[in-house]
Coordinates of C-alpha atoms in Angstrom, one line a residue:
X5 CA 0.0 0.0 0.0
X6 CA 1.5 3.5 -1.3
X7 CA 0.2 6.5 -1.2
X8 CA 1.7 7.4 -4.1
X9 CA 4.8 7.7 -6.3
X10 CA 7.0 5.0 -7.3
X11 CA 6.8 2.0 -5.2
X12 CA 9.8 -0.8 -6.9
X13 CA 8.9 -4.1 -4.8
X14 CA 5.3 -3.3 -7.0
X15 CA 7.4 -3.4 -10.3
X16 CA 7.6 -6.3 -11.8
X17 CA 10.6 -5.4 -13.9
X18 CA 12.5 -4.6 -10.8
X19 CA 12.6 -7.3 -8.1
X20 CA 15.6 -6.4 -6.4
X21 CA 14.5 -2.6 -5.9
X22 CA 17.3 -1.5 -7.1
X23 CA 17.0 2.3 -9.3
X24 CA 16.7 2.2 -12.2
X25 CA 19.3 2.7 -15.1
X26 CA 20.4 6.1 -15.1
X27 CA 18.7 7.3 -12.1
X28 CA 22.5 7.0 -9.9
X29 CA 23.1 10.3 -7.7
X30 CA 26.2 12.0 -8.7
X31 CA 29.3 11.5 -7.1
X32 CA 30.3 14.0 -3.9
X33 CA 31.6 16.9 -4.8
X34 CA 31.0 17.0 -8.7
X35 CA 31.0 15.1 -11.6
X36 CA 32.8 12.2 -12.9
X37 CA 35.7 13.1 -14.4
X38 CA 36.0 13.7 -18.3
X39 CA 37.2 10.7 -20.2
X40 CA 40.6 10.8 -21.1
X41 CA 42.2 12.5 -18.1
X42 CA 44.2 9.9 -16.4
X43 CA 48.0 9.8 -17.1
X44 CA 49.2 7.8 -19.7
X45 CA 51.0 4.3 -19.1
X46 CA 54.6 4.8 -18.0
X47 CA 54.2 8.3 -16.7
X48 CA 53.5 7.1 -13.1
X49 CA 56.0 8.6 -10.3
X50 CA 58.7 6.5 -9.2
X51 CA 59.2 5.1 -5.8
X52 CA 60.2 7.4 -3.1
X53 CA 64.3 7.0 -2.5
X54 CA 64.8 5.6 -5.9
X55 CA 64.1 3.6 -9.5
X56 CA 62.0 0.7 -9.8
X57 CA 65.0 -2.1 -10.4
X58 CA 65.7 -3.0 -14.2
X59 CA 63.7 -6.1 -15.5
X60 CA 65.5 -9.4 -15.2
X61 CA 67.9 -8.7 -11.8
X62 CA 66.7 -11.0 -10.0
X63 CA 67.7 -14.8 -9.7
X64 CA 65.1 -17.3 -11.7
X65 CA 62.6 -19.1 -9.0
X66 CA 64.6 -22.2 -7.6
X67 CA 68.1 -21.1 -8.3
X68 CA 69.2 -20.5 -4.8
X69 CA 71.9 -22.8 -3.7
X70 CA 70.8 -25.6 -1.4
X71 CA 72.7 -25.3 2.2
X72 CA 75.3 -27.6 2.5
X73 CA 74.6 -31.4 4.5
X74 CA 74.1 -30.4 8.1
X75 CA 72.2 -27.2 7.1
X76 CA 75.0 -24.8 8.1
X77 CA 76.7 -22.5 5.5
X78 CA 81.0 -22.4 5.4
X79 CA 82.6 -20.1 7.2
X80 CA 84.0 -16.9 4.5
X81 CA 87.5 -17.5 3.6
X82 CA 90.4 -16.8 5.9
X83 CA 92.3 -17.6 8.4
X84 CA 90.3 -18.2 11.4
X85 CA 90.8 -19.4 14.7
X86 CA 88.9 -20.8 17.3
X87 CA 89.7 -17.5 19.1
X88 CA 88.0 -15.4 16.8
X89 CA 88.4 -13.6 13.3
X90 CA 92.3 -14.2 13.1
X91 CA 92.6 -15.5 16.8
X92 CA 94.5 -18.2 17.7
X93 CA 92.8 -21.6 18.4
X94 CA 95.1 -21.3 21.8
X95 CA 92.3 -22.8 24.2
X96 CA 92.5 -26.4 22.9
X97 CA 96.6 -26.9 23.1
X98 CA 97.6 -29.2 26.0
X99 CA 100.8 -30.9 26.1
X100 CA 98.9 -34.4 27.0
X101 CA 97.3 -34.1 24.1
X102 CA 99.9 -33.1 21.8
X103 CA 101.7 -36.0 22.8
X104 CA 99.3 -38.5 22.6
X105 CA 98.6 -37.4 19.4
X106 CA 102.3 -37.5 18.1
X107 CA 101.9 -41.4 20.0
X108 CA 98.5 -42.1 18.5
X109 CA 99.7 -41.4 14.9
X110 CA 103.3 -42.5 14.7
X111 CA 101.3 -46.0 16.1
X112 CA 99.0 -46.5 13.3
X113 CA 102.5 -46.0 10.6
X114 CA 105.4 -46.6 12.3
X115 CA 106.8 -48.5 9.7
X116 CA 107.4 -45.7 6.9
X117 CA 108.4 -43.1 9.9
X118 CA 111.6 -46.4 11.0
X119 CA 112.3 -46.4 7.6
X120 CA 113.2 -42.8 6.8
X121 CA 114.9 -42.0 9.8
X122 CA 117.4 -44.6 9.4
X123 CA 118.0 -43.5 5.9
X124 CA 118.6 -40.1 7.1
X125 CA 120.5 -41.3 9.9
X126 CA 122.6 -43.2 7.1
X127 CA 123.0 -40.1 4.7
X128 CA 124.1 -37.6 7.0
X129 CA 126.4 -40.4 8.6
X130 CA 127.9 -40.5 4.6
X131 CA 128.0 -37.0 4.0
X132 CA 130.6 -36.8 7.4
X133 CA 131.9 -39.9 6.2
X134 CA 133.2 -38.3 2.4
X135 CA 133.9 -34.8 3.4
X136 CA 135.4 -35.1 7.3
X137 CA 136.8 -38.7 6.8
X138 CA 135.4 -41.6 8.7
X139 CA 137.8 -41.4 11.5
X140 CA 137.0 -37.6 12.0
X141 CA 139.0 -36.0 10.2
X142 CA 141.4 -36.8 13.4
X143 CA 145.3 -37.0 13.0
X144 CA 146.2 -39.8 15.9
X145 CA 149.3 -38.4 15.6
X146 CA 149.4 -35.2 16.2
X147 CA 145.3 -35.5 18.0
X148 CA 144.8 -32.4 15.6
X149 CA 141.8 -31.7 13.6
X150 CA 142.9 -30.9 9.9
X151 CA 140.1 -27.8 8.2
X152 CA 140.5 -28.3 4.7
X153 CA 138.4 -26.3 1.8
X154 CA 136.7 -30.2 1.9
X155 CA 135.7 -29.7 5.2
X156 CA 134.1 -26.8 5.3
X157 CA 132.1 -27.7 1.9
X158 CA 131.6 -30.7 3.5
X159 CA 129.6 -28.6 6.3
X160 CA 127.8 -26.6 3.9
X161 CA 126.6 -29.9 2.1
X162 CA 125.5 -31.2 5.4
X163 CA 123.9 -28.4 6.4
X164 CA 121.4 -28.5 3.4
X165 CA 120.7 -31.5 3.8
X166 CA 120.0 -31.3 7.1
X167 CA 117.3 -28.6 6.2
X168 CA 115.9 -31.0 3.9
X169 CA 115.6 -33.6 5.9
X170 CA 113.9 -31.4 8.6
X171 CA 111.4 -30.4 5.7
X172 CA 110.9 -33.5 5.2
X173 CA 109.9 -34.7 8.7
X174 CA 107.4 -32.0 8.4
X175 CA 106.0 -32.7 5.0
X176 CA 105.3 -36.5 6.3
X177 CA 103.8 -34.9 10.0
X178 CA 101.8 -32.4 7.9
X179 CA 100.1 -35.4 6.4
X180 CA 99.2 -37.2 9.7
X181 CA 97.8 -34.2 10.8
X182 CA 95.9 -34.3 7.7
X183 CA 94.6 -37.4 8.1
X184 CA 96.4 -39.0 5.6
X185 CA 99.0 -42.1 5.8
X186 CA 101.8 -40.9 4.9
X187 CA 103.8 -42.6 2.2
X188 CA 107.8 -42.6 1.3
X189 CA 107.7 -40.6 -1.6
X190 CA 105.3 -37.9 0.5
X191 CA 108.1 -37.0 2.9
X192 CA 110.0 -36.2 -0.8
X193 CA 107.4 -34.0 -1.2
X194 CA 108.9 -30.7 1.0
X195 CA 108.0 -28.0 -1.8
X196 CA 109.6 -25.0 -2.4
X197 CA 113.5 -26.4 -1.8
X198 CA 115.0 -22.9 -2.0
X199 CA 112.8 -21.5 0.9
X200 CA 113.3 -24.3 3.0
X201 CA 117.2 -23.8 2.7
X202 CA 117.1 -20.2 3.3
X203 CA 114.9 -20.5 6.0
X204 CA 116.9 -23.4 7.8
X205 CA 120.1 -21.5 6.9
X206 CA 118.9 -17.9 8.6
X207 CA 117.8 -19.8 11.6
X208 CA 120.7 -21.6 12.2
X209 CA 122.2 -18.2 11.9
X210 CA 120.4 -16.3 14.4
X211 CA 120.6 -19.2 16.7
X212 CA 124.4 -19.2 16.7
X213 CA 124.3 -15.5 17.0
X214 CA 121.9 -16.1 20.0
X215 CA 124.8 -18.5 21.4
X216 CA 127.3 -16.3 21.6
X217 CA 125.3 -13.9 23.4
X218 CA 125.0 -16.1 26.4
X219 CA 123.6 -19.2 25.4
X220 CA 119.9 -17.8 26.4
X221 CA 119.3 -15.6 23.5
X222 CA 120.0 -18.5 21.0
X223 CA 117.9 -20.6 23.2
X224 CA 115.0 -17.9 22.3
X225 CA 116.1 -17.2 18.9
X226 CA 115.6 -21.1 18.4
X227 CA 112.0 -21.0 20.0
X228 CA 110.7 -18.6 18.9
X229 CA 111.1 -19.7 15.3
X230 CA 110.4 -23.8 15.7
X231 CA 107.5 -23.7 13.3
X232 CA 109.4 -22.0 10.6
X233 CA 109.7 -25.1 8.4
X234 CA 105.8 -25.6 8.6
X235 CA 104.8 -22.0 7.6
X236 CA 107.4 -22.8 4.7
X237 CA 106.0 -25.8 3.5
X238 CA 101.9 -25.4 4.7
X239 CA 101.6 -22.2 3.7
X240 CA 103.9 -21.5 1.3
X241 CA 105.8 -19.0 2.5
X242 CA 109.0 -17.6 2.0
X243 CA 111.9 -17.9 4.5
X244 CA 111.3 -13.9 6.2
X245 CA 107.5 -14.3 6.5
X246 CA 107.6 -17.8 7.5
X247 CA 110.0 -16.7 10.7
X248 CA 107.8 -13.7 11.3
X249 CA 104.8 -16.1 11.6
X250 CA 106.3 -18.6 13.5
X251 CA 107.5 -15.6 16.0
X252 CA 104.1 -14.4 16.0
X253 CA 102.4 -18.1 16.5
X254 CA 104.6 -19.7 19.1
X255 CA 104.7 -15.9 21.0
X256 CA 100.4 -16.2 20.9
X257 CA 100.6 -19.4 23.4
X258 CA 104.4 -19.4 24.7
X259 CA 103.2 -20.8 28.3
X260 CA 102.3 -23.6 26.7
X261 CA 104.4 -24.3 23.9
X262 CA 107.5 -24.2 26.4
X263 CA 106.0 -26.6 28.7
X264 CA 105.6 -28.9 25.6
X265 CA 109.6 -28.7 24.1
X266 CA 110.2 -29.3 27.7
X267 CA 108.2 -32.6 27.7
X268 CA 109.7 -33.5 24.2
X269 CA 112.7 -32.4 25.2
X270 CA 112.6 -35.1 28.1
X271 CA 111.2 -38.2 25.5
X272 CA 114.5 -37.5 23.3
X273 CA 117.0 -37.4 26.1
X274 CA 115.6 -40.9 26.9
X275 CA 115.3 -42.2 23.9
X276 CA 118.9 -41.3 23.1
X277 CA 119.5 -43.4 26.5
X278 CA 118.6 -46.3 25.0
X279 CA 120.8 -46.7 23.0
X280 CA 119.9 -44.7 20.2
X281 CA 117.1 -47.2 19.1
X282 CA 114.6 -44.9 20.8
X283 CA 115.3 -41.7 18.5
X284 CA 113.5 -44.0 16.4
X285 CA 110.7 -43.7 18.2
X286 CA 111.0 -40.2 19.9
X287 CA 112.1 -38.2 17.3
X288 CA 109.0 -39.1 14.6
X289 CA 106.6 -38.7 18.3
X290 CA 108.0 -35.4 18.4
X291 CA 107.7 -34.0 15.0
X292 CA 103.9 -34.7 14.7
X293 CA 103.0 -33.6 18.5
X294 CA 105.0 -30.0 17.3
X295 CA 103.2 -30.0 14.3
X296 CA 100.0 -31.1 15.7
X297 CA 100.1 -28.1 18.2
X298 CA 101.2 -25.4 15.3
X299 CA 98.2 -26.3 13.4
X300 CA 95.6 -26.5 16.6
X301 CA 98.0 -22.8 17.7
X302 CA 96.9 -21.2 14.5
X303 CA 93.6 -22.7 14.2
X304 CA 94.2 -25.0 10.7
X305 CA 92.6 -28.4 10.3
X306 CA 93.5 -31.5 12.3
X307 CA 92.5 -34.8 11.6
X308 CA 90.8 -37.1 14.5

């Protein structure tokens, strides 16, 4: 029931009640806006502090690496030790363990370790043999050493061979500490021969400089610079850095590192008491326990 006008639930074209067509108010404020007026394409502002990024920067959908087993990414490259960015890994060094270590390896491959130290027992014993003379170089005579120019080459010659048999020992600890059995042709293996002799040769320098200055200086001098050979032949370095480094490692954790060439000190006295025979056993102990705490010093791998 109306009382007049127009009444849409009583059309039957309009169900819904909605208005009809063309009876919408106009919008607040005005009119619509003319066709036409709205900014072309391309033309829009862009983003406040800077451009839209270029088309075709960004990485494809599923092309991100997958983490690595164990779900954690590598460290960045570097040196790194357990002590921090550069810091020395000197919390884990004990001189028990060092040891052991030295025993534990040299156990599981003694054979290759007998083997080369009696060869370089026997060449060094041949060197002095050809240049100083079997007996000496003694005249029972006169009880009078005889220097010769052959003597003093003979020194030089056994001096660089020295250093490359002491490169050597450190090539074949270097693997153990690796994790890998050495072999005879790996101790052959002491890379760059000129650093190692140069390095040898200035150490042996400053140490006899060091001994004439008391004895105690030397003593330092030789310290200070033990792990010269393994900055030589791990890292590659040449004879001045490798001594720098070697200063700078053993200096990092010298309370410790004193205590242990005490302790090895000790094993090589006695194994020199028995003998001889136990340098055989003492000596390869003692170049993978030294070697074993230069690479836990400066934080580089080490095998279980």
């Amino acid at each position: 029931m109306t009382t007049g006008g127009y009444d849409p639930n009583q059309d039957p074209k309009n169900p819904g009640g909605f208005p009809p067509p063309g009876n919408y108010p106009p919008p607040p404020g005005g009119s619509y806006p003319p066709p036409g007026n709205y900014p072309p394409p391309g033309s829009y502002p862009p983003p406040s502090g800077g451009n839209y990024p270029p088309p075709g920067d960004y990485p494809p959908p599923g092309s991100y690496p997958p983490p690595p087993p164990g779900g954690n990414y590598p460290p960045p490259p570097g040196d790194y030790g357990a002590g921090g960015i550069g810091g020395p890994a000197t919390n884990r060094l004990t001189v028990g363990d060092a040891i052991s270590y030295g025993w534990s390896k040299f156990r599981g491959n003694p054979g290759v370790w007998i083997v080369f130290m009696l060869i370089a027992f026997l060449v060094q014993g041949l060197i002095s043999g050809i240049f100083n003379g079997f007996d000496g170089g003694i005249d029972i005579t006169t009880e009078t050493t005889d220097f010769t120019l052959l003597n003093f080459v003979g020194s030089i010659v056994s001096a660089i061979v020295g250093y490359l048999i002491q490169a050597a020992f450190v090539r074949g600890a270097l693997s153990e500490v690796d994790g890998q059995r050495p072999a005879f042709g790996t101790f052959l293996q002491v890379g760059p021969i000129g650093a190692v002799i140069v390095a040898g040769l200035l150490v042996a320098i400053g140490t006899s400089i060091g001994f004439v200055l008391c004895i105690l200086p030397g003593l330092a001098f030789a310290f200070f610079t033990w792990w010269t050979m393994q900055f030589v032949i791990d890292r590659n370095q040449d004879a001045i850095t490798a001594i720098k480094s070697s200063i700078n490692a053993v200096r990092s954790n010298a309370g410790t590192l004193f205590l242990l060439a005490l302790a090895l000190l000790g094993i090589n006295i006695a194994g020199t008491l028995l003998c001889l025979v136990g340098l055989l056993v003492s000596v390869p102990v003692s170049i993978i326990a030294v070697t074993y705490a230069y690479r836990v010093t400066t934080g580089g791998p080490v095998a279980a």
